[in-house]
XYZ file of C-alpha atoms in Angstrom:
299
model
C -0.013 0.032 0.004
C 1.404 3.374 -1.000
C 2.414 5.599 1.896
C 0.679 8.951 2.317
C 2.237 12.404 2.626
C 4.071 12.408 5.918
C 5.227 15.501 7.870
C 7.126 15.876 11.057
C 6.061 18.936 13.086
C 7.886 20.402 16.135
C 7.121 22.810 18.929
C 9.894 24.610 20.745
C 9.814 25.860 24.327
C 12.310 27.986 26.140
C 12.789 30.821 28.592
C 13.461 34.279 27.207
C 15.852 36.895 28.371
C 15.336 40.529 27.462
C 18.193 40.575 25.035
C 17.257 40.038 21.312
C 20.534 38.500 20.216
C 20.624 35.756 22.896
C 16.960 34.815 22.304
C 17.382 34.627 18.518
C 20.536 32.559 18.958
C 18.706 30.258 21.326
C 15.860 29.933 18.896
C 18.244 29.052 16.110
C 19.977 26.399 18.344
C 16.620 24.730 19.069
C 15.501 24.924 15.469
C 18.682 23.132 14.484
C 18.082 20.519 17.167
C 14.493 19.977 15.912
C 15.787 19.497 12.385
C 18.096 16.892 13.885
C 15.039 15.048 15.133
C 13.659 15.079 11.725
C 11.269 18.069 11.980
C 9.932 19.663 8.739
C 7.859 22.484 10.226
C 9.172 24.101 13.421
C 7.153 26.467 15.619
C 8.835 29.063 17.884
C 6.870 30.719 20.595
C 5.204 34.117 20.416
C 7.357 37.328 20.483
C 10.426 35.265 21.317
C 12.849 38.153 20.718
C 12.448 39.347 24.325
C 10.382 39.535 27.474
C 6.610 39.578 27.066
C 6.518 43.395 27.409
C 2.739 43.682 27.474
C 2.686 43.314 31.293
C 3.179 47.151 31.185
C 1.858 50.108 29.231
C 5.111 51.871 28.442
C 5.723 54.076 25.451
C 9.408 53.188 25.341
C 8.438 49.542 24.560
C 7.212 50.699 21.097
C 10.969 50.955 20.276
C 10.934 47.126 20.115
C 8.849 47.184 16.934
C 10.437 46.920 13.546
C 9.007 46.930 9.914
C 8.238 43.658 8.324
C 10.514 44.134 5.230
C 14.110 43.885 6.165
C 13.414 42.648 9.628
C 16.759 41.192 10.863
C 15.327 38.221 12.720
C 13.102 37.269 9.720
C 16.140 37.525 7.385
C 18.174 35.276 9.747
C 15.419 32.677 9.886
C 15.071 32.789 6.057
C 18.784 31.780 5.772
C 18.308 29.152 8.416
C 15.229 27.668 6.803
C 17.008 27.479 3.425
C 20.035 25.911 4.943
C 18.060 23.213 6.782
C 15.169 22.781 4.373
C 12.526 23.418 7.049
C 9.503 25.718 7.466
C 9.647 28.350 10.225
C 6.811 30.680 11.337
C 8.573 33.708 12.815
C 6.639 35.834 15.433
C 7.628 39.502 15.773
C 6.359 42.951 16.859
C 5.702 44.779 13.610
C 5.710 48.475 12.866
C 3.751 49.554 9.756
C 3.905 53.232 9.452
C 1.809 54.434 12.427
C 0.189 51.039 13.052
C 1.620 48.216 15.121
C 0.818 44.547 14.948
C 1.545 41.255 16.679
C 2.602 39.350 13.562
C 4.122 36.218 12.238
C 5.985 35.675 8.911
C 5.845 32.245 7.432
C 9.196 31.105 5.952
C 9.101 28.183 3.542
C 11.757 25.445 3.306
C 13.690 27.238 0.482
C 13.861 30.399 2.581
C 10.986 32.106 0.707
C 8.834 34.526 2.822
C 5.319 33.251 2.042
C 3.597 36.227 3.735
C 2.270 37.677 6.882
C -0.501 36.937 9.427
C -1.444 39.677 11.870
C -3.065 38.677 15.189
C -6.767 39.168 15.002
C -7.958 38.966 18.647
C -6.103 41.434 20.953
C -6.463 40.782 24.688
C -6.548 43.533 27.329
C -6.306 42.490 31.009
C -3.929 42.540 33.927
C -0.523 41.342 32.700
C -1.659 40.938 29.135
C -2.267 44.623 28.034
C -1.842 44.034 24.285
C -4.403 46.645 23.137
C -1.971 49.398 24.223
C 0.549 48.114 21.621
C -1.170 46.319 18.893
C -3.793 47.308 16.314
C -6.303 44.481 15.534
C -4.890 42.391 12.671
C -6.241 43.207 9.191
C -4.992 40.079 7.306
C -7.906 37.911 8.128
C -7.299 34.227 8.759
C -4.955 32.742 6.059
C -3.515 29.434 4.947
C 0.003 29.126 3.644
C 1.027 26.459 1.092
C 4.447 25.272 2.319
C 6.667 22.559 0.947
C 5.338 20.062 3.397
C 1.698 21.056 4.063
C -0.932 23.728 3.854
C -0.800 25.354 7.274
C -2.853 27.800 9.264
C -1.183 30.168 11.751
C -2.963 32.123 14.492
C -1.438 33.741 17.610
C -2.073 33.154 21.293
C -5.382 34.783 22.193
C -6.678 33.699 18.760
C -6.444 30.145 20.066
C -9.454 30.647 22.301
C -11.743 31.263 19.321
C -13.136 28.239 17.505
C -14.216 30.503 14.570
C -10.545 31.134 13.738
C -9.606 27.389 13.710
C -12.564 26.634 11.531
C -11.957 29.484 9.175
C -8.349 28.257 8.508
C -9.424 24.591 7.991
C -12.265 25.694 5.658
C -9.565 27.276 3.511
C -7.594 24.110 3.377
C -5.282 24.173 6.386
C -4.031 20.681 7.125
C -2.265 21.595 10.341
C -2.927 24.477 12.793
C -0.060 26.358 14.531
C -0.353 28.627 17.580
C 2.722 30.460 18.965
C 1.910 31.609 22.486
C 2.918 33.602 25.502
C 0.715 32.606 28.458
C 1.220 32.044 32.151
C 0.103 33.209 35.614
C -2.434 35.949 36.196
C -0.896 38.888 38.112
C -4.251 39.925 39.650
C -5.082 36.355 40.848
C -2.375 34.012 42.004
C -4.874 31.188 42.346
C -5.909 31.240 38.723
C -4.183 28.587 36.644
C -5.488 28.397 33.046
C -3.052 25.793 31.677
C -5.468 22.855 31.484
C -8.310 25.009 30.153
C -5.845 26.424 27.557
C -4.898 22.974 26.367
C -8.374 21.592 26.281
C -9.716 24.427 24.119
C -7.063 23.772 21.425
C -7.547 20.093 21.645
C -11.176 20.804 20.859
C -10.115 22.763 17.739
C -7.978 19.764 16.596
C -10.852 17.291 17.188
C -13.561 19.427 15.767
C -11.674 19.978 12.618
C -9.785 16.701 12.355
C -6.412 18.304 11.934
C -3.203 18.126 13.947
C -2.445 21.201 16.021
C 0.842 22.565 17.378
C 1.108 25.003 20.288
C 4.402 26.607 21.486
C 4.540 28.490 24.730
C 7.443 30.054 26.694
C 8.632 29.183 30.327
C 10.297 31.165 33.074
C 9.618 34.080 35.347
C 9.574 37.526 33.764
C 9.556 40.742 35.832
C 8.564 43.991 34.158
C 8.584 47.522 35.597
C 5.212 48.980 35.058
C 3.572 52.362 35.797
C 2.251 50.892 39.028
C 5.416 48.987 40.167
C 6.738 45.596 39.301
C 4.631 42.936 37.485
C 5.581 39.281 37.366
C 4.326 36.437 35.212
C 5.444 32.861 35.415
C 4.959 31.409 31.970
C 3.729 27.821 32.230
C 5.093 26.214 29.094
C 3.079 23.009 28.527
C 3.688 23.271 24.797
C 2.100 20.409 23.017
C 1.156 18.663 19.761
C -2.346 17.274 19.353
C -3.444 14.774 16.797
C -6.595 15.055 14.608
C -8.883 13.623 17.298
C -7.598 16.100 19.917
C -5.391 13.616 21.702
C -2.063 14.949 22.909
C 0.752 13.079 21.235
C 3.740 15.094 22.596
C 3.840 17.496 25.562
C 6.322 19.525 27.548
C 6.191 20.404 31.290
C 6.025 23.833 32.925
C 9.696 24.237 33.629
C 12.017 22.701 31.109
C 13.263 23.637 27.689
C 11.657 21.339 25.128
C 11.816 20.167 21.525
C 8.562 18.301 20.808
C 8.173 16.292 17.545
C 5.431 14.290 16.059
C 4.806 12.711 12.653
C 1.499 12.716 10.839
C 0.276 11.112 7.590
C -1.649 13.888 6.036
C -3.305 11.800 3.384
C -4.685 9.327 5.966
C -5.950 12.274 8.102
C -7.557 13.853 5.016
C -9.462 10.611 4.346
C -10.668 10.401 7.893
C -11.677 14.096 7.931
C -13.690 13.581 4.757
C -15.383 10.403 5.883
C -16.307 11.718 9.315
C -18.798 14.163 7.619
C -18.164 17.244 9.704
C -17.578 19.340 6.611
C -20.152 17.618 4.498
C -22.858 18.305 7.056
C -22.134 21.929 7.762
C -25.036 24.414 7.450
C -23.508 27.892 6.678
C -26.989 29.146 5.977
C -27.903 28.777 9.648
C -24.662 30.327 11.014
C -25.422 33.994 10.225
C -25.824 34.719 13.988
C -22.040 34.258 14.169
C -21.711 37.580 12.243
C -23.214 39.472 15.229
C -21.814 40.374 18.643
C -24.967 39.913 20.665
C -26.827 37.159 18.784
C -29.378 39.644 17.429
C -29.915 40.828 13.844
C -28.393 37.780 12.270
C -29.394 38.987 8.834
C -26.760 41.697 8.904
């Protein structure tokens, strides 16, 4: 029997310093190690160039943003992707004239930049004050045809929205990727979202019958804010889920990790088609999803 299209995906997990050069070097080291384990598509965590600065509302942090074209980290990852023959989504803080975005550039296995996704859902709460820095993304949910698979990329808070996952799979995404920065809640030490976080994304994988890859950072990060010091302990727990939502590879909350898993995309495609979840959809009944309050669904 002929073998289907096989792809090996990887999620990286590491602690960040607040020095760009050391973080990018660390990311490159782990990408090389993942390649050594056979990985074809390698996910680095969200905003890995430095600390997660959104704990504070500080105007000096806008200096961390850089334009998409000519971005030094993207250029470096393009060279690395071409050298190793791997796909690398690269998360970065984007400056676009007077707008700013939480963005990811998708680098194909020959070093080609396939384009940009800008984070659509922007959180705003204690410790995660992203609305101060980021405009809502204007790219819409996209699918990128890489050498190894058609992939959908969304970013952190996007992962809590089933509409985003479904939109990407409807467009042909065979695997979903979510670079992330999530941890403790500064306003509530007793709140631990890690299991909830994982279950929501496992649901996306199972509901769409596609593998899913989530990469999160680890470590304690202390940021000086306008109200004093703020601390988040990032809980890692990066994971790879199979097309039924089962976790096939997982990291803990403390250690650096290189997760890998192999999938037969043709076998998964056959299972997805035979299961009927896309055959039996009723888009004509979903107009209510275009509203905020459930009213006026004909808009």
